[in-house]
């Protein structure tokens, strides 16, 4: 609808701008023709021609506006139908021990535990069938963005008790990153019966956006959205920790070694070596001559 309004405003602007121009041209022609009493027939023909041109332009712009409007309506209807036919995943209810008053919380896991948790059951082949829903946060303790998202993710576990929420340090398990297509942290990914069904692509990390993401996939409503001081303490740490990334050091070492090797194979290296050798020979010859 915004595009249709813009086109309508554009048409009105064109007519408003074009009308003074046409009027001014007509006034100038009229003043010129008043000085010549013999050209009244020419003025009448010009007026008729100008009216026909303006009428054709108005018809063209009206047809264009109607065409764009109908296109926008069809696109909106198509988008609405796609949203209506989108299937929501059905999450299996998680039963908690009421006697112990266990509060839903995020679980810190490793690569092996994640692989076991995301094992798919072969008898469940559709989103319409209830299955375990798992929301995984791929983070890094040395990443400031992960630290910013941590308390909001910790609080999200209480908002959706029927969705198991886990966190995994992506820097420690590079094989997991390649398996699930993780190219940056933090990354939030939803799984249904061990199969990925959604990925959070936002650039801001807060509990409200996380909740909209979960609701769009599962249709569940949150049981409150509140981040407390306890959520900043864990389970996922909200403090940036300095760690030595040995893989990064190894990568830089490999890049430096390869750069030196290819530079030594280039013509520039040979030119430098030849220049040094020539200077060395000239200095020896000069020294022998002085002796």
Short mmCIF file of C-alpha atoms in Angstrom, two decimals:
data_model
loop_
_atom_site.label_atom_id
_atom_site.label_comp_id
_atom_site.label_asym_id
_atom_site.label_seq_id
_atom_site.Cartn_x
_atom_site.Cartn_y
_atom_site.Cartn_z
CA UNK A 1 0.00 0.00 0.00
CA UNK A 2 2.92 2.39 0.65
CA UNK A 3 4.08 1.85 -2.94
CA UNK A 4 0.58 2.60 -4.27
CA UNK A 5 0.34 5.81 -2.22
CA UNK A 6 3.77 6.84 -3.48
CA UNK A 7 2.73 6.30 -7.10
CA UNK A 8 -0.47 8.29 -6.56
CA UNK A 9 1.51 11.14 -5.00
CA UNK A 10 3.96 10.96 -7.94
CA UNK A 11 1.10 11.27 -10.46
CA UNK A 12 -0.36 14.27 -8.64
CA UNK A 13 3.09 15.89 -8.46
CA UNK A 14 3.64 15.37 -12.21
CA UNK A 15 0.27 16.97 -13.02
CA UNK A 16 0.89 19.87 -10.63
CA UNK A 17 4.33 20.51 -12.07
CA UNK A 18 3.26 20.02 -15.65
CA UNK A 19 0.20 22.27 -15.42
CA UNK A 20 2.08 25.54 -14.70
CA UNK A 21 4.50 24.75 -17.52
CA UNK A 22 1.69 24.15 -20.02
CA UNK A 23 -0.17 27.25 -18.80
CA UNK A 24 2.91 29.46 -19.05
CA UNK A 25 3.63 28.26 -22.57
CA UNK A 26 0.06 28.89 -23.57
CA UNK A 27 0.15 32.42 -22.07
CA UNK A 28 3.31 33.26 -23.99
CA UNK A 29 1.82 31.97 -27.23
CA UNK A 30 -1.35 33.93 -26.56
CA UNK A 31 0.54 37.18 -25.94
CA UNK A 32 2.42 36.66 -29.18
CA UNK A 33 -0.75 35.94 -31.12
CA UNK A 34 -2.51 39.02 -29.77
CA UNK A 35 -0.03 41.12 -31.68
CA UNK A 36 -1.06 39.33 -34.89
CA UNK A 37 -4.75 39.54 -35.66
CA UNK A 38 -4.46 37.15 -38.57
CA UNK A 39 -3.46 34.02 -36.58
CA UNK A 40 -6.61 33.25 -34.54
CA UNK A 41 -7.16 30.03 -36.41
CA UNK A 42 -3.63 28.85 -35.49
CA UNK A 43 -4.34 29.54 -31.82
CA UNK A 44 -7.50 27.48 -31.93
CA UNK A 45 -5.66 24.57 -33.52
CA UNK A 46 -2.90 24.80 -30.90
CA UNK A 47 -5.45 24.81 -28.09
CA UNK A 48 -7.13 21.72 -29.51
CA UNK A 49 -3.83 19.90 -29.96
CA UNK A 50 -2.68 20.79 -26.45
CA UNK A 51 -5.96 19.58 -24.96
CA UNK A 52 -5.60 16.26 -26.77
CA UNK A 53 -2.04 15.82 -25.50
CA UNK A 54 -3.04 16.58 -21.89
CA UNK A 55 -5.97 14.16 -22.17
CA UNK A 56 -3.73 11.38 -23.51
CA UNK A 57 -1.19 11.95 -20.72
CA UNK A 58 -3.91 11.79 -18.08
CA UNK A 59 -5.27 8.53 -19.51
CA UNK A 60 -1.78 7.00 -19.61
CA UNK A 61 -1.01 7.97 -16.03
CA UNK A 62 -4.41 6.71 -14.84
CA UNK A 63 -3.90 3.35 -16.54
CA UNK A 64 -0.42 3.08 -15.05
CA UNK A 65 -1.73 3.89 -11.57
CA UNK A 66 -4.52 1.29 -11.88
CA UNK A 67 -2.03 -1.32 -13.09
CA UNK A 68 0.36 -0.69 -10.18
CA UNK A 69 -2.49 -0.70 -7.67
CA UNK A 70 -3.81 -4.04 -8.92
CA UNK A 71 -0.27 -5.48 -8.82
CA UNK A 72 0.18 -4.37 -5.20
CA UNK A 73 -3.17 -5.89 -4.21
CA UNK A 74 -2.27 -9.20 -5.85
CA UNK A 75 1.12 -9.27 -4.08
CA UNK A 76 -0.49 -8.53 -0.72
CA UNK A 77 -3.08 -11.25 -1.25
CA UNK A 78 -0.37 -13.72 -2.21
CA UNK A 79 1.70 -12.84 0.87
CA UNK A 80 -1.35 -13.16 3.10
CA UNK A 81 -2.21 -16.57 1.65
CA UNK A 82 1.36 -17.77 2.18
CA UNK A 83 1.27 -16.64 5.80
CA UNK A 84 -2.03 -18.43 6.33
CA UNK A 85 -0.80 -21.68 4.82
CA UNK A 86 2.49 -21.70 6.74
CA UNK A 87 2.66 -24.65 9.09
CA UNK A 88 3.65 -24.13 12.71
CA UNK A 89 5.68 -26.78 14.47
CA UNK A 90 4.08 -28.70 17.31
CA UNK A 91 6.29 -28.95 20.37
CA UNK A 92 5.97 -31.78 22.83
CA UNK A 93 5.12 -30.68 26.34
CA UNK A 94 7.93 -30.94 28.87
CA UNK A 95 6.83 -32.37 32.22
CA UNK A 96 8.61 -30.93 35.25
CA UNK A 97 8.74 -32.41 38.73
CA UNK A 98 6.29 -30.29 40.70
CA UNK A 99 7.59 -31.52 44.04
CA UNK A 100 11.04 -30.05 43.45
CA UNK A 101 9.74 -26.77 41.97
CA UNK A 102 12.24 -26.95 39.13
CA UNK A 103 12.42 -23.73 37.15
CA UNK A 104 13.13 -23.98 33.40
CA UNK A 105 16.66 -22.87 32.65
CA UNK A 106 19.28 -22.97 29.91
CA UNK A 107 21.57 -26.00 29.81
CA UNK A 108 25.23 -25.62 28.81
CA UNK A 109 26.18 -28.58 26.62
CA UNK A 110 29.05 -29.84 24.46
CA UNK A 111 29.13 -31.18 20.93
CA UNK A 112 28.43 -34.79 21.92
CA UNK A 113 25.42 -33.86 24.04
CA UNK A 114 24.02 -31.70 21.23
CA UNK A 115 24.33 -34.57 18.75
CA UNK A 116 22.41 -36.87 21.11
CA UNK A 117 19.81 -34.22 21.81
CA UNK A 118 19.15 -33.61 18.12
CA UNK A 119 18.73 -37.24 17.11
CA UNK A 120 15.68 -37.42 14.85
CA UNK A 121 12.99 -40.03 15.35
CA UNK A 122 12.23 -41.76 12.04
CA UNK A 123 8.50 -42.10 12.76
CA UNK A 124 8.10 -38.30 12.92
CA UNK A 125 8.26 -36.84 9.42
CA UNK A 126 6.07 -33.74 9.66
CA UNK A 127 5.82 -30.54 11.66
CA UNK A 128 2.22 -31.40 12.50
CA UNK A 129 3.35 -34.25 14.74
CA UNK A 130 4.40 -33.42 18.29
CA UNK A 131 8.13 -33.71 18.90
CA UNK A 132 10.86 -32.25 21.04
CA UNK A 133 11.61 -28.61 20.25
CA UNK A 134 15.13 -27.43 21.03
CA UNK A 135 16.37 -23.85 20.81
CA UNK A 136 20.16 -23.70 20.56
CA UNK A 137 22.31 -20.63 21.17
CA UNK A 138 25.69 -20.87 19.45
CA UNK A 139 27.87 -18.38 21.30
CA UNK A 140 31.44 -17.57 22.27
CA UNK A 141 32.65 -16.44 25.66
CA UNK A 142 35.06 -13.98 24.09
CA UNK A 143 32.37 -12.38 21.91
CA UNK A 144 30.80 -9.14 23.26
CA UNK A 145 27.62 -9.68 21.23
CA UNK A 146 27.19 -13.12 22.76
CA UNK A 147 27.65 -11.62 26.20
CA UNK A 148 24.97 -9.04 25.41
CA UNK A 149 22.50 -11.72 24.26
CA UNK A 150 23.21 -14.07 27.18
CA UNK A 151 20.89 -12.65 29.90
CA UNK A 152 17.99 -12.35 27.44
CA UNK A 153 18.42 -15.96 26.37
CA UNK A 154 18.64 -17.05 30.01
CA UNK A 155 15.32 -15.33 30.73
CA UNK A 156 13.70 -16.77 27.60
CA UNK A 157 13.81 -20.27 29.10
CA UNK A 158 11.22 -19.25 31.72
CA UNK A 159 8.99 -17.70 29.06
CA UNK A 160 8.72 -20.92 27.03
CA UNK A 161 8.88 -23.89 29.44
CA UNK A 162 7.86 -26.40 26.73
CA UNK A 163 10.92 -25.62 24.61
CA UNK A 164 14.26 -26.97 25.74
CA UNK A 165 16.93 -24.30 25.51
CA UNK A 166 20.63 -25.11 25.37
CA UNK A 167 23.81 -23.15 24.71
CA UNK A 168 27.01 -24.33 23.04
CA UNK A 169 30.41 -22.64 22.79
CA UNK A 170 30.92 -22.47 19.03
CA UNK A 171 34.66 -21.79 19.25
CA UNK A 172 35.30 -25.14 20.89
CA UNK A 173 33.34 -27.28 18.44
CA UNK A 174 34.17 -26.28 14.88
CA UNK A 175 32.73 -29.50 13.46
CA UNK A 176 29.32 -28.61 14.89
CA UNK A 177 29.50 -25.20 13.22
CA UNK A 178 30.09 -26.73 9.80
CA UNK A 179 27.35 -29.30 10.32
CA UNK A 180 24.64 -26.77 11.15
CA UNK A 181 25.87 -23.89 8.99
CA UNK A 182 27.02 -21.59 11.77
CA UNK A 183 29.16 -18.80 10.31
CA UNK A 184 29.01 -16.28 13.15
CA UNK A 185 28.07 -15.86 16.79
CA UNK A 186 25.71 -15.41 18.44
CA UNK A 187 23.35 -17.56 16.35
CA UNK A 188 19.95 -18.74 17.53
CA UNK A 189 18.52 -21.82 15.82
CA UNK A 190 15.32 -23.79 16.40
CA UNK A 191 15.10 -27.57 15.93
CA UNK A 192 12.03 -29.82 15.75
CA UNK A 193 12.70 -33.53 16.03
CA UNK A 194 16.39 -32.84 15.45
CA UNK A 195 15.73 -30.96 12.19
CA UNK A 196 16.34 -27.21 11.82
CA UNK A 197 13.10 -25.26 11.32
CA UNK A 198 14.20 -21.66 11.88
CA UNK A 199 17.14 -19.32 12.35
CA UNK A 200 17.18 -15.92 14.05
CA UNK A 201 18.59 -13.37 11.61
CA UNK A 202 18.19 -10.22 13.68
CA UNK A 203 21.01 -7.82 14.46
CA UNK A 204 19.62 -6.85 17.86
CA UNK A 205 19.52 -9.36 20.68
CA UNK A 206 16.82 -8.94 23.32
CA UNK A 207 14.12 -11.08 24.85
CA UNK A 208 11.29 -9.44 22.89
CA UNK A 209 12.84 -10.21 19.51
CA UNK A 210 13.72 -13.72 20.67
CA UNK A 211 10.12 -14.20 21.75
CA UNK A 212 8.77 -13.04 18.38
CA UNK A 213 11.09 -15.51 16.68
CA UNK A 214 9.88 -18.43 18.82
CA UNK A 215 6.22 -17.43 18.46
CA UNK A 216 6.52 -17.21 14.66
CA UNK A 217 7.73 -20.82 14.50
CA UNK A 218 5.74 -22.53 17.25
CA UNK A 219 2.72 -20.27 17.73
CA UNK A 220 3.23 -20.43 21.50
CA UNK A 221 2.72 -17.35 23.66
CA UNK A 222 5.33 -16.42 26.27
CA UNK A 223 4.65 -16.75 29.98
CA UNK A 224 6.02 -13.31 30.73
CA UNK A 225 9.06 -11.51 29.37
CA UNK A 226 11.25 -10.34 32.22
CA UNK A 227 15.03 -10.19 32.49
CA UNK A 228 16.20 -10.26 36.11
CA UNK A 229 19.57 -9.67 37.71
CA UNK A 230 19.89 -13.43 38.13
CA UNK A 231 19.89 -13.86 34.35
CA UNK A 232 23.09 -11.82 34.09
CA UNK A 233 24.87 -14.37 36.28
CA UNK A 234 24.13 -17.42 34.16
CA UNK A 235 23.88 -20.11 33.02
CA UNK A 236 25.22 -18.40 29.88
CA UNK A 237 27.81 -15.87 31.02
CA UNK A 238 27.20 -12.20 30.25
CA UNK A 239 30.84 -11.29 30.92
CA UNK A 240 33.30 -11.17 28.07
CA UNK A 241 36.16 -13.54 28.84
CA UNK A 242 39.54 -13.21 27.18
CA UNK A 243 40.64 -16.50 25.67
CA UNK A 244 43.56 -17.51 23.48
CA UNK A 245 42.28 -18.69 20.15
CA UNK A 246 44.93 -21.18 19.05
CA UNK A 247 43.16 -21.84 15.77
CA UNK A 248 43.38 -18.14 14.94
CA UNK A 249 47.10 -18.11 15.77
CA UNK A 250 47.63 -21.18 13.60
CA UNK A 251 45.72 -19.55 10.76
CA UNK A 252 47.86 -16.41 10.88
CA UNK A 253 51.02 -18.52 10.97
CA UNK A 254 49.87 -20.43 7.90
CA UNK A 255 49.06 -17.20 6.05
CA UNK A 256 52.47 -15.69 6.86
CA UNK A 257 54.36 -18.82 5.77
CA UNK A 258 52.44 -19.02 2.50
CA UNK A 259 53.03 -15.32 1.83
CA UNK A 260 56.77 -15.66 2.35
CA UNK A 261 56.92 -18.74 0.13
CA UNK A 262 55.08 -17.15 -2.79
CA UNK A 263 57.09 -13.95 -2.43
CA UNK A 264 60.34 -15.92 -2.68
CA UNK A 265 59.04 -17.53 -5.88
CA UNK A 266 58.21 -14.17 -7.47
CA UNK A 267 60.40 -12.08 -9.80
CA UNK A 268 60.65 -9.34 -7.19
CA UNK A 269 62.57 -11.64 -4.86
CA UNK A 270 64.93 -12.60 -7.66
CA UNK A 271 65.52 -8.94 -8.50
CA UNK A 272 66.32 -8.17 -4.86
CA UNK A 273 68.74 -11.12 -4.63
CA UNK A 274 70.49 -10.14 -7.86
CA UNK A 275 70.80 -6.54 -6.73
CA UNK A 276 72.35 -7.60 -3.42
CA UNK A 277 74.77 -9.95 -5.19
CA UNK A 278 75.84 -7.25 -7.65
CA UNK A 279 76.42 -4.76 -4.87
CA UNK A 280 78.42 -7.38 -2.99
CA UNK A 281 80.64 -8.11 -6.00
CA UNK A 282 81.20 -4.40 -6.66
CA UNK A 283 82.20 -3.82 -3.06
CA UNK A 284 84.66 -6.76 -3.16
CA UNK A 285 86.14 -5.54 -6.42
CA UNK A 286 86.53 -2.04 -5.01
CA UNK A 287 88.20 -3.45 -1.89
CA UNK A 288 90.69 -5.50 -3.98
CA UNK A 289 91.45 -2.47 -6.12
CA UNK A 290 92.22 -0.38 -3.06
CA UNK A 291 94.55 -3.09 -1.76
#
